[in-house]
Coordinates of C-alpha atoms and ligand atoms in Angstrom, one line a residue:
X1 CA -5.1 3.8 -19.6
X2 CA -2.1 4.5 -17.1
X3 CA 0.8 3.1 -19.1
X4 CA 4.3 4.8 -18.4
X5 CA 5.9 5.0 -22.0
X6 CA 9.3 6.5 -20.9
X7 CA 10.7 3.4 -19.3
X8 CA 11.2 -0.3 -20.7
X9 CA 9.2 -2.4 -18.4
X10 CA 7.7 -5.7 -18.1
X11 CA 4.0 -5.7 -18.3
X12 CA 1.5 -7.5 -15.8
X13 CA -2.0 -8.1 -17.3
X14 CA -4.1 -8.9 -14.3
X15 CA -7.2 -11.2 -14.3
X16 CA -7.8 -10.7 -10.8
X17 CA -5.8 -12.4 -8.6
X18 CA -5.4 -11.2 -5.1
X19 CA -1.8 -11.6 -5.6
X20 CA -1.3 -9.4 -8.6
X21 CA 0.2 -6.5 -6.7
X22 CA 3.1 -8.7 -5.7
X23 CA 4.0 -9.8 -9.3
X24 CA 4.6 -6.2 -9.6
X25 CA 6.3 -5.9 -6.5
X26 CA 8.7 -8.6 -6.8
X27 CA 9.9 -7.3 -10.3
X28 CA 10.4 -4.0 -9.1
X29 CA 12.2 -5.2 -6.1
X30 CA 14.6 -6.9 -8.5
X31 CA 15.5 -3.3 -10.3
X32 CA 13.1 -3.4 -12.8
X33 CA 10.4 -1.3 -13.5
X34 CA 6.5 -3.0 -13.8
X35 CA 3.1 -1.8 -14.4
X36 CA -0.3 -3.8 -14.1
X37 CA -3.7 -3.3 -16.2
X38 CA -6.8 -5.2 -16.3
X39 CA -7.3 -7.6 -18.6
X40 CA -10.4 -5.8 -20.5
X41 CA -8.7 -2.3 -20.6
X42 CA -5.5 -3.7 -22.7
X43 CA -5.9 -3.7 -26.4
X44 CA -3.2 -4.7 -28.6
X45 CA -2.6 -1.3 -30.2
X46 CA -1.3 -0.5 -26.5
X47 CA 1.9 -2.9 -27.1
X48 CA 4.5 -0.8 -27.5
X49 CA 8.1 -1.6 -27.2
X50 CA 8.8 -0.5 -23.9
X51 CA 6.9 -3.4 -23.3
X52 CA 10.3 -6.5 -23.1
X53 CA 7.7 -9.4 -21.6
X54 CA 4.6 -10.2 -20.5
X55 CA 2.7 -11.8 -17.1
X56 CA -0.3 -13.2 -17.2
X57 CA -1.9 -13.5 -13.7
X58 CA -4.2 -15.7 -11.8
X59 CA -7.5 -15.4 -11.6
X60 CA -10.7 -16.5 -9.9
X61 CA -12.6 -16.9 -13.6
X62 CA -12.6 -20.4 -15.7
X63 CA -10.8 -20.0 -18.7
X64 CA -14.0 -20.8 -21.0
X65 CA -15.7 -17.5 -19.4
X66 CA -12.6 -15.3 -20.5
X67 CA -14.4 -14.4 -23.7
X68 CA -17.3 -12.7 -22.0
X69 CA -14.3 -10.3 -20.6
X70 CA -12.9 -9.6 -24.0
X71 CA -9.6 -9.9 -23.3
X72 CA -7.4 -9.0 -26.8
X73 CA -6.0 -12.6 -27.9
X74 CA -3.9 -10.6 -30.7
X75 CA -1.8 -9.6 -27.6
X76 CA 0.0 -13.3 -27.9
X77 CA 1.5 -12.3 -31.4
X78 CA 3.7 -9.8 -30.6
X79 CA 6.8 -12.2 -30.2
X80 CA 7.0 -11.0 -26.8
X81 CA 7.7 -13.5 -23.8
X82 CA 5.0 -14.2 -21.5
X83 CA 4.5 -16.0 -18.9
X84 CA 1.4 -17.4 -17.8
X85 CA 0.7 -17.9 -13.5
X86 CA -2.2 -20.2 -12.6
X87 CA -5.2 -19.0 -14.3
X88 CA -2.6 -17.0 -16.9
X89 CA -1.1 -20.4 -17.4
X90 CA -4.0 -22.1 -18.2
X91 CA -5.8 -19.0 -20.9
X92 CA -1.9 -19.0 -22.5
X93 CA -2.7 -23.0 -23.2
X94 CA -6.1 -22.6 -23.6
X95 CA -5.8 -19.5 -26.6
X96 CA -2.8 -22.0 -28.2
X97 CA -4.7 -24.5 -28.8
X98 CA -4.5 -26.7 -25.6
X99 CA -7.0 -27.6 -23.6
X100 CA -8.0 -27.0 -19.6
X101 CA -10.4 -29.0 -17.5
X102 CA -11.3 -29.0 -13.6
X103 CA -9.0 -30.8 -11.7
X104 CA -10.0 -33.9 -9.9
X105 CA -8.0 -33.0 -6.7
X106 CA -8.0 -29.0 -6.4
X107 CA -4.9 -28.1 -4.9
X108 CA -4.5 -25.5 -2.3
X109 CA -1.7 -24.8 -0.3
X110 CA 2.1 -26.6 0.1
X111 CA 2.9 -29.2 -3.3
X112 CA 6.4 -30.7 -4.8
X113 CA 7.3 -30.4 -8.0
X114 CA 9.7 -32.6 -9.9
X115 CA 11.8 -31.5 -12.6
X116 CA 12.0 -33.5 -15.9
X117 CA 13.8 -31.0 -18.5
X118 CA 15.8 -28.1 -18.1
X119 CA 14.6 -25.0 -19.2
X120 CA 16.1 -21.4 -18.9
X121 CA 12.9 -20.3 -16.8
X122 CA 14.0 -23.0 -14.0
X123 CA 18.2 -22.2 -14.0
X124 CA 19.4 -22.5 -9.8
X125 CA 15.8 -23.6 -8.9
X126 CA 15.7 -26.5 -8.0
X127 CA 18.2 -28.3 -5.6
X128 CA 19.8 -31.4 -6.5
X129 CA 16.9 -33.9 -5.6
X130 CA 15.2 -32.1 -8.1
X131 CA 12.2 -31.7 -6.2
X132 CA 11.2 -28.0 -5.0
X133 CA 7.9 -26.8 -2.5
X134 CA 5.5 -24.9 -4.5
X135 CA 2.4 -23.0 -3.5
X136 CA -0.8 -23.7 -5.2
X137 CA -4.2 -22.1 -5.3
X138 CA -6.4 -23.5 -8.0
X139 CA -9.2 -26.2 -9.2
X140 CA -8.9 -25.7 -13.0
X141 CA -5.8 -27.1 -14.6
X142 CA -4.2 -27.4 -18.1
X143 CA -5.4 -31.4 -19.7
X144 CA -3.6 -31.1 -23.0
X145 CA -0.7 -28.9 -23.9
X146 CA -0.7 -27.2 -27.6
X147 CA 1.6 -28.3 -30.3
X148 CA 5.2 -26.8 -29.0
X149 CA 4.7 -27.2 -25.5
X150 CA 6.8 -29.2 -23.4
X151 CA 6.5 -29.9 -20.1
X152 CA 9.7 -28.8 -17.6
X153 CA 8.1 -30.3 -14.5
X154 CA 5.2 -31.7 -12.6
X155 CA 3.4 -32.2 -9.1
X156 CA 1.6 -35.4 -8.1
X157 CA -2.1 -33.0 -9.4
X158 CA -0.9 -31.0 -12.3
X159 CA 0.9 -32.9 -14.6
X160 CA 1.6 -29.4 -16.4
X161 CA 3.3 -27.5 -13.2
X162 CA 5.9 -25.7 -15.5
X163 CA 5.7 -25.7 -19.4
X164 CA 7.3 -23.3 -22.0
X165 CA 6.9 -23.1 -25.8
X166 CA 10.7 -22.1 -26.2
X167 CA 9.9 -21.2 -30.0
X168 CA 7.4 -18.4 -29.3
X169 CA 8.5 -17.6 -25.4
X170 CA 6.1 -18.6 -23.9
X171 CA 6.2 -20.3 -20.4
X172 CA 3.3 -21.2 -17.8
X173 CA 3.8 -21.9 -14.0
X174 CA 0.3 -24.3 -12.3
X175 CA 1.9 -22.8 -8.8
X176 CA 2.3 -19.0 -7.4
X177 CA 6.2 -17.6 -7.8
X178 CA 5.6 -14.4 -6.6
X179 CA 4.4 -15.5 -2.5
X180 CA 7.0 -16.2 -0.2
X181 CA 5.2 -19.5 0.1
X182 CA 6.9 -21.1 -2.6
X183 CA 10.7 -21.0 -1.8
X184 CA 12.6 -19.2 -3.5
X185 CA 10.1 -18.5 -6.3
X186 CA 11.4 -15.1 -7.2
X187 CA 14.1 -17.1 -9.2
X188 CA 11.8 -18.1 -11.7
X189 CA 10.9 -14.4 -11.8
X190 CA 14.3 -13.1 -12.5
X191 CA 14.8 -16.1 -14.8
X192 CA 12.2 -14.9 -16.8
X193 CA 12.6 -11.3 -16.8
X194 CA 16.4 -11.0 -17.1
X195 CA 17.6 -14.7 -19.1
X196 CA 14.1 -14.6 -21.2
X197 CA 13.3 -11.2 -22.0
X198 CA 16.2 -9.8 -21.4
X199 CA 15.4 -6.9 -20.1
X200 CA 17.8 -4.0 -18.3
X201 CA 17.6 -3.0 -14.4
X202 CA 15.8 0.4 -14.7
X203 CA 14.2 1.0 -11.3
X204 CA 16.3 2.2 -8.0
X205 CA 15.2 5.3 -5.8
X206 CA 17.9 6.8 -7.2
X207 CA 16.6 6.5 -10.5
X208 CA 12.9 7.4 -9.6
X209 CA 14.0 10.7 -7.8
X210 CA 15.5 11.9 -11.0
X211 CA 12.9 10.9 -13.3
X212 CA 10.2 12.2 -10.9
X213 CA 11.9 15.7 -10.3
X214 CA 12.4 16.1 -14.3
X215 CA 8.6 15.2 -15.2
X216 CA 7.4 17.7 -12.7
X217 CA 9.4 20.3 -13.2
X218 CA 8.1 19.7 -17.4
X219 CA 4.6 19.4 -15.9
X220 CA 4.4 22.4 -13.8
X221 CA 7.0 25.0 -16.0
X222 CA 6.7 28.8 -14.4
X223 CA 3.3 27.6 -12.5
X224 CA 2.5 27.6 -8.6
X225 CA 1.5 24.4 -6.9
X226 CA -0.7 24.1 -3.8
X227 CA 0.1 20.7 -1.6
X228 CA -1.5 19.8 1.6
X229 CA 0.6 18.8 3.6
X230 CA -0.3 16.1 6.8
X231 CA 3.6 15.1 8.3
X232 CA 2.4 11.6 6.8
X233 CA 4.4 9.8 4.9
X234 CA 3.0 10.0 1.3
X235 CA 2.5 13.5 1.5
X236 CA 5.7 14.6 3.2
X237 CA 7.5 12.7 0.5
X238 CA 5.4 14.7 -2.4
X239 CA 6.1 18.0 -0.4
X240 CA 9.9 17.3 -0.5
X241 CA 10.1 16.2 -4.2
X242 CA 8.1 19.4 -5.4
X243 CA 10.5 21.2 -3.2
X244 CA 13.3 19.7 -4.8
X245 CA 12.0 20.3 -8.4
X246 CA 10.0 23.8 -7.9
X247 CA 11.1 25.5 -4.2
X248 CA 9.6 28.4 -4.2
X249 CA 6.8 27.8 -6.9
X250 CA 5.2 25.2 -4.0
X251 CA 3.1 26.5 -1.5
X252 CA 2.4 24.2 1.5
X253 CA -0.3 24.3 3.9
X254 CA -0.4 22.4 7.1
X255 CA -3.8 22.5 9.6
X256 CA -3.1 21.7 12.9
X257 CA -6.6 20.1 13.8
X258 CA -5.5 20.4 17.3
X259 CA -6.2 16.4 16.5
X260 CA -2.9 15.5 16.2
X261 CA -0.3 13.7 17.9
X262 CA 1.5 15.1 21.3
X263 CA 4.3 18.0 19.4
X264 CA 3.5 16.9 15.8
X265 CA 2.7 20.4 15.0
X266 CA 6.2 21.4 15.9
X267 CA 7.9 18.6 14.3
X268 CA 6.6 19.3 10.7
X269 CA 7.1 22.9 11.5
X270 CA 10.5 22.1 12.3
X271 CA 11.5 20.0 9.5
X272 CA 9.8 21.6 7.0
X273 CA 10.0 25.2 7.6
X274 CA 13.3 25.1 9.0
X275 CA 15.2 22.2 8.2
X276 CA 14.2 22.2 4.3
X277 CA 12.9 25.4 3.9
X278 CA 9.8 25.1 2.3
X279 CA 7.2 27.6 1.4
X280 CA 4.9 26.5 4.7
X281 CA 1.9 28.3 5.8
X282 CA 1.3 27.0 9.6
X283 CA -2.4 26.8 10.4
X284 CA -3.4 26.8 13.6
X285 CA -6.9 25.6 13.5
X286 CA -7.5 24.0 17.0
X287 CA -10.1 26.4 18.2
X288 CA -12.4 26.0 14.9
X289 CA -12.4 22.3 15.0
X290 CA -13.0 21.8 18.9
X291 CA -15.7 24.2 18.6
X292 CA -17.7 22.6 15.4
X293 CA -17.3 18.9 17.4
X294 CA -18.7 20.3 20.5
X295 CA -21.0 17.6 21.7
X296 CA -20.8 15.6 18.6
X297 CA -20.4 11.8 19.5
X298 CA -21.4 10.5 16.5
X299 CA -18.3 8.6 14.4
X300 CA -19.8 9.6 11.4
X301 CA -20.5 13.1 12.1
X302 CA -17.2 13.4 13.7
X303 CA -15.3 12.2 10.1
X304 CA -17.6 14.4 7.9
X305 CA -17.8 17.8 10.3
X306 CA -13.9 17.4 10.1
X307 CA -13.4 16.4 6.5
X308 CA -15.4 19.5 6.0
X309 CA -14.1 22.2 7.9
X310 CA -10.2 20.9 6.8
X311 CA -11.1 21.6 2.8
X312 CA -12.7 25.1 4.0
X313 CA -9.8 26.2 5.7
X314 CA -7.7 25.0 3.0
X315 CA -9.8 26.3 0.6
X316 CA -9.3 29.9 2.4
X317 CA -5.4 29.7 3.0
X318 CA -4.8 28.1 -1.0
X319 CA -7.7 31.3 -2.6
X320 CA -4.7 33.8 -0.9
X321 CA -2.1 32.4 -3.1
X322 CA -2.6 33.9 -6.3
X323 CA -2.6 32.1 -9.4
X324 CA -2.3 28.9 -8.6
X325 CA -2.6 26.4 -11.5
X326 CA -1.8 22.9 -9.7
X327 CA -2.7 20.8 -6.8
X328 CA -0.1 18.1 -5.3
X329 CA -1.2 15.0 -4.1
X330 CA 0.5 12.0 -2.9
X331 CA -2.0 9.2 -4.6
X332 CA -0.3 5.8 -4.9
X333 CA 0.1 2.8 -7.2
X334 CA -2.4 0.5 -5.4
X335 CA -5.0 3.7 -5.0
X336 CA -4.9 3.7 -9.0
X337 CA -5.2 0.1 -10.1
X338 CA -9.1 -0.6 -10.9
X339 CA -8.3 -3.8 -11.7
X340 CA -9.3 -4.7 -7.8
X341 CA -12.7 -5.6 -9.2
X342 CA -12.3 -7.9 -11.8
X343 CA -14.9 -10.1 -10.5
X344 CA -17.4 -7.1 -10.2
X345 CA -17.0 -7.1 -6.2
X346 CA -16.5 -4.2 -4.5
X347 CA -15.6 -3.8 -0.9
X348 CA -18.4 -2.0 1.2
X349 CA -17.8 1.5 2.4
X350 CA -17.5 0.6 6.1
X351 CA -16.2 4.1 7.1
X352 CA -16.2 7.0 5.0
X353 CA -12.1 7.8 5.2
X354 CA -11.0 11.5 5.1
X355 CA -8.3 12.2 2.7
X356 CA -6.8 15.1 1.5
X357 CA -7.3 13.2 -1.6
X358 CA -9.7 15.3 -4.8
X359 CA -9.4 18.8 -2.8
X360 CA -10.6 20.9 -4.0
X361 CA -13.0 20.9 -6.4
X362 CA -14.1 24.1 -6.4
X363 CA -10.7 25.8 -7.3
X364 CA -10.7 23.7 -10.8
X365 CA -7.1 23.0 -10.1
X366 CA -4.9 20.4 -12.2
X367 CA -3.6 17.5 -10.3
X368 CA 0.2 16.8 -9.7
X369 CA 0.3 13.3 -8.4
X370 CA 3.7 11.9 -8.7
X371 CA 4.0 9.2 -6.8
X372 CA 1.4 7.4 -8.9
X373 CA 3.5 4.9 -10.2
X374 CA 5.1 3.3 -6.6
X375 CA 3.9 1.5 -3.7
X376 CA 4.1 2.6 -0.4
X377 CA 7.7 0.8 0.4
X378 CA 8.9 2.7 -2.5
X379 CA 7.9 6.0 -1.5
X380 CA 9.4 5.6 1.8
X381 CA 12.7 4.8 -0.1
X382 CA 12.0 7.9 -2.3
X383 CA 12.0 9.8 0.8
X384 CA 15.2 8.5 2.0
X385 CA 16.6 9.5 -1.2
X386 CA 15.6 12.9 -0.6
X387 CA 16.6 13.4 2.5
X388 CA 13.6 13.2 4.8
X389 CA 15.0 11.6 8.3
X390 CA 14.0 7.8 9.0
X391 CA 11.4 9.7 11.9
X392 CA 9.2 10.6 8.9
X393 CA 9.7 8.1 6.5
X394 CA 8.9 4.8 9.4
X395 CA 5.8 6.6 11.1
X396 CA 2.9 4.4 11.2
X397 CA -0.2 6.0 9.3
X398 CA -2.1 8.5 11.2
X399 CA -5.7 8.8 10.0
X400 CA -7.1 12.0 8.4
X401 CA -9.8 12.9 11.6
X402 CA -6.6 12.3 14.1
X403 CA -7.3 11.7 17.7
X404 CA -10.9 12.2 17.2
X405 CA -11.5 8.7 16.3
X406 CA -9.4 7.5 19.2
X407 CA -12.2 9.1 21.9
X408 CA -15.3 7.4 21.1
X409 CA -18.2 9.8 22.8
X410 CA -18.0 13.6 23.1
X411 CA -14.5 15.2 22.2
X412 CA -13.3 17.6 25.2
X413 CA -9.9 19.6 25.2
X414 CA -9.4 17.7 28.8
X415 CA -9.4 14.7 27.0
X416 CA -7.8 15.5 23.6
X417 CA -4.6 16.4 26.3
X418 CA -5.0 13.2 28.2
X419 CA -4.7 11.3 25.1
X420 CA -1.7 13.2 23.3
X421 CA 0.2 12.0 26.7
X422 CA -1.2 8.2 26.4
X423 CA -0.3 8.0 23.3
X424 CA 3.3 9.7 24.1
X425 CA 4.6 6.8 26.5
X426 CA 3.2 4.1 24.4
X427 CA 4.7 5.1 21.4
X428 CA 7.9 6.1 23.4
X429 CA 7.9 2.7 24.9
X430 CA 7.5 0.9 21.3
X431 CA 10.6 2.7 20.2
X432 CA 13.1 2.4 23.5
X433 CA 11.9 -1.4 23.5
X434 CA 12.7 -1.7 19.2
X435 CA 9.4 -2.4 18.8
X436 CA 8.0 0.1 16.5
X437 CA 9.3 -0.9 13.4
X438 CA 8.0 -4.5 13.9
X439 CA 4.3 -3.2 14.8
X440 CA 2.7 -1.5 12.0
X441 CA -0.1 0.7 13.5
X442 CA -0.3 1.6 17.4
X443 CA -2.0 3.9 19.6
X444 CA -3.6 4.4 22.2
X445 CA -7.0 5.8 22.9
X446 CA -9.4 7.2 25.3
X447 CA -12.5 5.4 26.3
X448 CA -15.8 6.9 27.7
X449 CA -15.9 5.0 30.8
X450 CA -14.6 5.7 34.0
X451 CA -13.9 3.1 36.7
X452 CA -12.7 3.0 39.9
X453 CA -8.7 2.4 41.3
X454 CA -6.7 2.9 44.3
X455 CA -3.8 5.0 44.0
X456 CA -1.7 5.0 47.4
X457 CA -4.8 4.9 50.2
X458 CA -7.3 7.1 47.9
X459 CA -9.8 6.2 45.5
X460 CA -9.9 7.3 42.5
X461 CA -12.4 7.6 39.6
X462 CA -10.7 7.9 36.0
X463 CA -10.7 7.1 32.5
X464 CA -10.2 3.9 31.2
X465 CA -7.6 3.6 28.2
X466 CA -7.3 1.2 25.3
X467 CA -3.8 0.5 23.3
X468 CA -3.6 -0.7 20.2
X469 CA -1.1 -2.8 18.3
X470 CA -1.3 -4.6 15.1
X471 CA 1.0 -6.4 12.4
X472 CA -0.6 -5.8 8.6
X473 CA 0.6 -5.6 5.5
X474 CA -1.9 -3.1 4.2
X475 CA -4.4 -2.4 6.4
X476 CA -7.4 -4.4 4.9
X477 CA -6.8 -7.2 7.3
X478 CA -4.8 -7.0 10.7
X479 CA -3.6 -9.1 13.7
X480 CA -3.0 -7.9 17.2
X481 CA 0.3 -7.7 18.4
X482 CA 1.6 -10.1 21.1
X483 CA 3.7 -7.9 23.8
X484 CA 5.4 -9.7 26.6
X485 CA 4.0 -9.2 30.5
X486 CA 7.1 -7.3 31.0
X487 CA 6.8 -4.5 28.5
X488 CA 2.8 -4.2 29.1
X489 CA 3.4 -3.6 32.7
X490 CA 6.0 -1.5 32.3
X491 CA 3.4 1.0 29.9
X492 CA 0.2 0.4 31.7
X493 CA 2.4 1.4 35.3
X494 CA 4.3 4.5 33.0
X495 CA 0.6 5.7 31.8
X496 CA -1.6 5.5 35.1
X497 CA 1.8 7.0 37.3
X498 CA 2.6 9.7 35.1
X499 CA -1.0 11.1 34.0
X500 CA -3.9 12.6 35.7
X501 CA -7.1 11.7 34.5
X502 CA -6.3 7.5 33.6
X503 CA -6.2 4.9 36.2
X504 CA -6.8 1.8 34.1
X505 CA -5.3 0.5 30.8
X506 CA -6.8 -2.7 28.6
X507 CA -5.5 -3.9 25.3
X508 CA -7.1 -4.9 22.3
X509 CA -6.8 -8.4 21.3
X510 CA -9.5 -8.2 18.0
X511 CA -8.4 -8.8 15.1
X512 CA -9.0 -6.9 11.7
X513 CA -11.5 -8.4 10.7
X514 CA -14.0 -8.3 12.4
X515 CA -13.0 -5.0 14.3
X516 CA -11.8 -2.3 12.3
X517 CA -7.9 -0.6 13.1
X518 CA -9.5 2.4 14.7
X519 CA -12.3 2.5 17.5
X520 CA -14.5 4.7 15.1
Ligands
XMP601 P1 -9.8 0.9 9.7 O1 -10.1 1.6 11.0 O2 -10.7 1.2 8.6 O3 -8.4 1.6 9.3 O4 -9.5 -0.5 9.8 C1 -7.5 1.1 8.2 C2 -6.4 2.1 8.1 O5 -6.9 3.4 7.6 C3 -6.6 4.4 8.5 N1 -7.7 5.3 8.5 C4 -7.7 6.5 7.9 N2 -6.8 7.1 7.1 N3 -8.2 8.9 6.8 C5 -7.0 8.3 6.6 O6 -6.2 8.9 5.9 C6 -9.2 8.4 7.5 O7 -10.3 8.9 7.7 C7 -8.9 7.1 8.1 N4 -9.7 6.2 8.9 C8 -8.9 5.2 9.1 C9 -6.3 3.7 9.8 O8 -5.5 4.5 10.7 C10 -5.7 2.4 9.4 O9 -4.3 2.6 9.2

C-alpha cells in the first residue's frame, strides 16, 4: 500500500483505464494533491480522512465481472463524494442498486451532450445552447438509475451521460473529463474536487520542496547517503534535494562511460561540484568500458556488459565511503503504480533497459526515493524550485548505455568521437532553431555503413548518419518529427562540412511503434 497520510487528498481508485494517470494529473495540476490504487489493493480500513473524495475510473472490465476482482463495496459508505468516470460510473450505479447493460450503439470518440438540470458538478460548463462536446470510449452503459439518482444530462446513446445522487455525493460522468478531447472537461473536475468535496489547494513545488526536504532529512537523521548520479533529469533533481536537506551527509558518484554526450562530463562536473557544491566523486571510467565492448556488436551484450561494469564501479567507489546506511534513487510516480495491469497484461520486455534503479544489492542499503509521489513534469518543476538551471531540467532523456546504442555494430573510440560531434550540431541546431523544447527525444547516430560522396573533385568513402526526432508523451508510443527542407539542409550541410569521417545523413521517419526510440 503506497498511501501518503500527511496530506488531504483526493483519492483515484483505478480499474484500469489507460487514462487513469491523467485523472491524477489533472487534480494535481489544479493545486491539489492525488494518489491512485488499484481497485483490489484498497480495503475500506484504508479510508482515512485525508481522504476529501473519491474517483472511480474507467475500465476495460463489465461491471458484472467486478466481483471476481474483489473490489471493497463498503468503500461507498463512507459519506465521502465520488465520482464515477465510464466504467466507475456504471459500478457506482450498478453497487446502488441500478442497473447496466451493453449499449446498442457503442460510442467511441466525439458526442454532445445536452443539459436538463443544473447540478453543482456542471457550474460554467456548458455554454448557453446547453449542448457541450464530450469524449466517449465505452460499449456498456447505465439502463436504470438507483432510487436518488437524477439525471443532469444526456447524449443521443447514453441517456445517463451525467447523473449525481446529491443526498449521498455521488455523481457519474458516461464521457472522459480528464482528456483534452472533451472541452473543457477539467471544469467538472474542479467542480467536483473544490464545490463538492471541498477540498483545500495543497500541492505547488513550492510546497513539495518543503515537504520533501523535511521527510528526508527525518528519514536519513545523522546517516550518509550514496546517490548515483547521471546529469538526467530525475536524478539531478534527487541529488539537489538531498543536497539541500543533508549536504555533506550525500555522497555522489558520477561514471563517465566515456558514452556520453559531447562535454557532458564537464557540465555535471561544473554544476555540481562547483556551482552547488556537492560532495561529487568524478569517475572517469572511459578506458574500462571501451575496453570490455571491444568487438561486442551485439545490442544485448552491449546493454548488459555496460549495466554490469557501471554497478561494479559504483559498487567500488560507494564500499570507500564508510558507513553508509542509504541509497538515493530518483524512482517516479508512474514507475510505482502496479495498477498498469489490471487486466493481467503485461507489456513484453522488448529491451532489457539499464537503470541505476535497485543498485546495489549487495551493499544491503535502505532506499531513499523521494520523488515517488510525482510525475515527471513535476519533478522538472521541483528542480526549478531548487535551483537547477532550465539546461538540466528540459534535457531530453538520455538512455542508461549512452551512445552505445546509437552505433549499431562494433563500438570504436574513432567513432564514439564522430558521434559526440553529430550529435553536437544537431542538437545545437534544435536549440538555435527553438526546436528542442517542441521535440521530445533527438539524436543522432552512427550507422555501420559507409557509402560513397564527392566532396569538392574527390571521392570520398564515409559513414553514413541517422537523426532522430520524435514528439511523445511518454515514450511508449512516438511519432517522428516533421522538420522543414530548410532546417534539414542546413544540419545535414553543418554535419558532413564540419566532420571528418560522415559524408551522408538520412532521417528516420518510423514511428514508435513498430521501431523502438533508439536503434538498439
Ligand atoms: P525505446 O528505444 O525502448 O526507448 O523505444 C524508450 C525510451 O527509453 C530510453 N531508453 C533507456 N533509458 N536506460 C534508460 O535509462 C536504458 O537502457 C534505455 N534504453 C532506452 C530511450 O532513450 C527512450 O527515451
Amino acid at each position: 500500500m503506497i498511501l501518503d497520510q500527511s496530506l488531504n487528498k483526493i483519492l483515484i481508485i483505478d480499474f484500469g483505464s489507460q487514462f487513469t494517470q491523467l485523472i491524477a494529473r489533472r487534480i494535481r495540476e489544479l493545486g491539489v494533491f492525488s494518489e491512485i490504487i488499484s481497485h483490489k489493493k484498497i480495503k475500506n480500513k484504508n479510508i482515512d480522512s485525508s481522504i476529501k473524495g473519491i474517483i472511480l475510473s474507467g475500465g476495460p472490465l463489465n461491471v458484472y465481472e467486478i466481483n471476481r476482482y474483489s473490489f471493497d463495496k463498503e468503500i461507498l459508505k463512507n459519506n465521502i463524494p465520488i465520482l464515477g468516470i465510464c466504467f466507475g460510473h456504471q459500478i457506482l450505479s450498478k453497487l446502488n442498486g441500478g442497473k447496466v447493460k451493453q449499449s446498442k450503439h457503442r460510442e467511441f470518440g466525439l458526442a454532445n451532450v445536452y443539459k436538463k438540470k443544473d447540478s453543482l458538478l456542471i457550474k460554467n460548463f456548458f455554454n448557453q445552447k446547453k449542448i457541450h462536446k464530450v469524449w466517449m470510449s465505452h460499449a456498456d452503459q447505465v439502463s436504470k438509475l438507483p432510487k436518488n439518482f437524477r439525471v443532469i444530462a444526456s447524449s443521443q446513446n447514453s441517456k445517463f451521460a451525467i447523473v449525481e445522487d446529491k443526498t449521498n455525493k455521488f455523481y457519474g460522468v458516461q464521457f472522459h473529463p480528464e482528456v483534452t478531447h472533451t472541452e473543457n472537461g477539467k471544469k467538472i473536475i474542479k467542480n467536483f474536487i473544490f464545490l463538492i468535496c471541498k477540498i483545500k489547494k495543497n500541492w505547488s513545488s513550492k510546497d513539495q520542496k518543503m515537504k520533501l526536504i523535511k521527510e528526508v532529512r527525518n528519514q536519513i537523521g545523522e546517516n550518509k547517503v550514496i546517490c548515483a548520479l547521471s546529469g538526467g533529469v530525475d536524478s539531478s533533481v534527487v541529488a539537489q534535494l538531498l543536497n539541500k536537506a543533508i549536504g555533506k551527509k550525500l555522497y555522489c558518484i558520477f561514471v563517465n562511460t566515456g558514452l556520453l554526450r559531447k562535454n557532458e562530463e564537464k557540465q555535471v562536473v561544473d554544476t555540481f561540484k562547483k556551482r552547488l557544491k556537492m560532495n561529487l566523486i568524478y569517475v572517469n571510467a572511459e578506458k574500462e568500458f571501451l575496453k570490455k565492448l571491444t568487438n561486442v556488436s551485439d545490442p544485448e551484450r552491449k546493454r548488459k556488459i555496460i549495466g554490469n561494469l557501471f554497478i561494479r564501479i559504483f559498487e567500488r567507489y560507494a564500499k570507500k565511503i564508510k558507513n553508509v546506511k542509504f541509497l538515493a534513487q530518483g524512482t517516479l510516480y508512474p514507475d510505482l503504480i502496479e495498477s498498469r495491469s489490471v487486466t493481467g497484461s503485461q507489456t513484453s520486455k522488448i529491451k532489457s533497459h539499464h537503470n541505476v534503479g535497485g543498485l546495489p544489492k549487495k551493499m544491503k542499503l535502505k532506499l531513499v526515493e523521494p520523488l515517488k509521489f510525482l510525475f515527471k513534469d513535476e519533478v522538472r518543476n521541483l528542480g526549478l524550485e531548487l535551483n537547477l538551471n532550465t539546461e538540466i531540467i528540459s534535457r531530453h532523456p538520455f538512455p542508461g548505455p549512452g551512445l552505445a546504442i546509437r552505433m549499431p555494430g562494433i563500438i570504436t573510440k574513432e567513432k564514439i568521437n564522430i558521434l559526440k560531434e553529430a550529435d553536437y550540431y544537431f542538437i545545437q541546431g534544435l536549440k538555435e532553431h527553438g526546436l528542442y523544447n517542441k521535440i521530445w527525444q533527438a539524436y543522432a547516430a552512427l550507422l555501420p555503413v559507409k557509402t560513397v560522396g564527392v566532396m569538392g573533385d574527390n571521392r570520398t568513402y564515409e559513414y553514413l548518419c541517422l537523426l532522430r526526432a520524435i514528439t511523445s508523451e511518454d515514450g511508449m508510443t512516438a511519432d517522428f518529427y516533421e522538420f522543414k527542407k530548410s532546417f534539414a539542409q542546413m544540419i545535414s550541410n553543418k554535419i558532413v562540412n564540419s566532420i571528418r569521417g560522415i559524408n551522408r545523413v538520412v532521417y528516420d521517419i518510423t514511428s514508435k511503434p513498430p521501431s523502438t526510440i533508439e536503434l538498439e
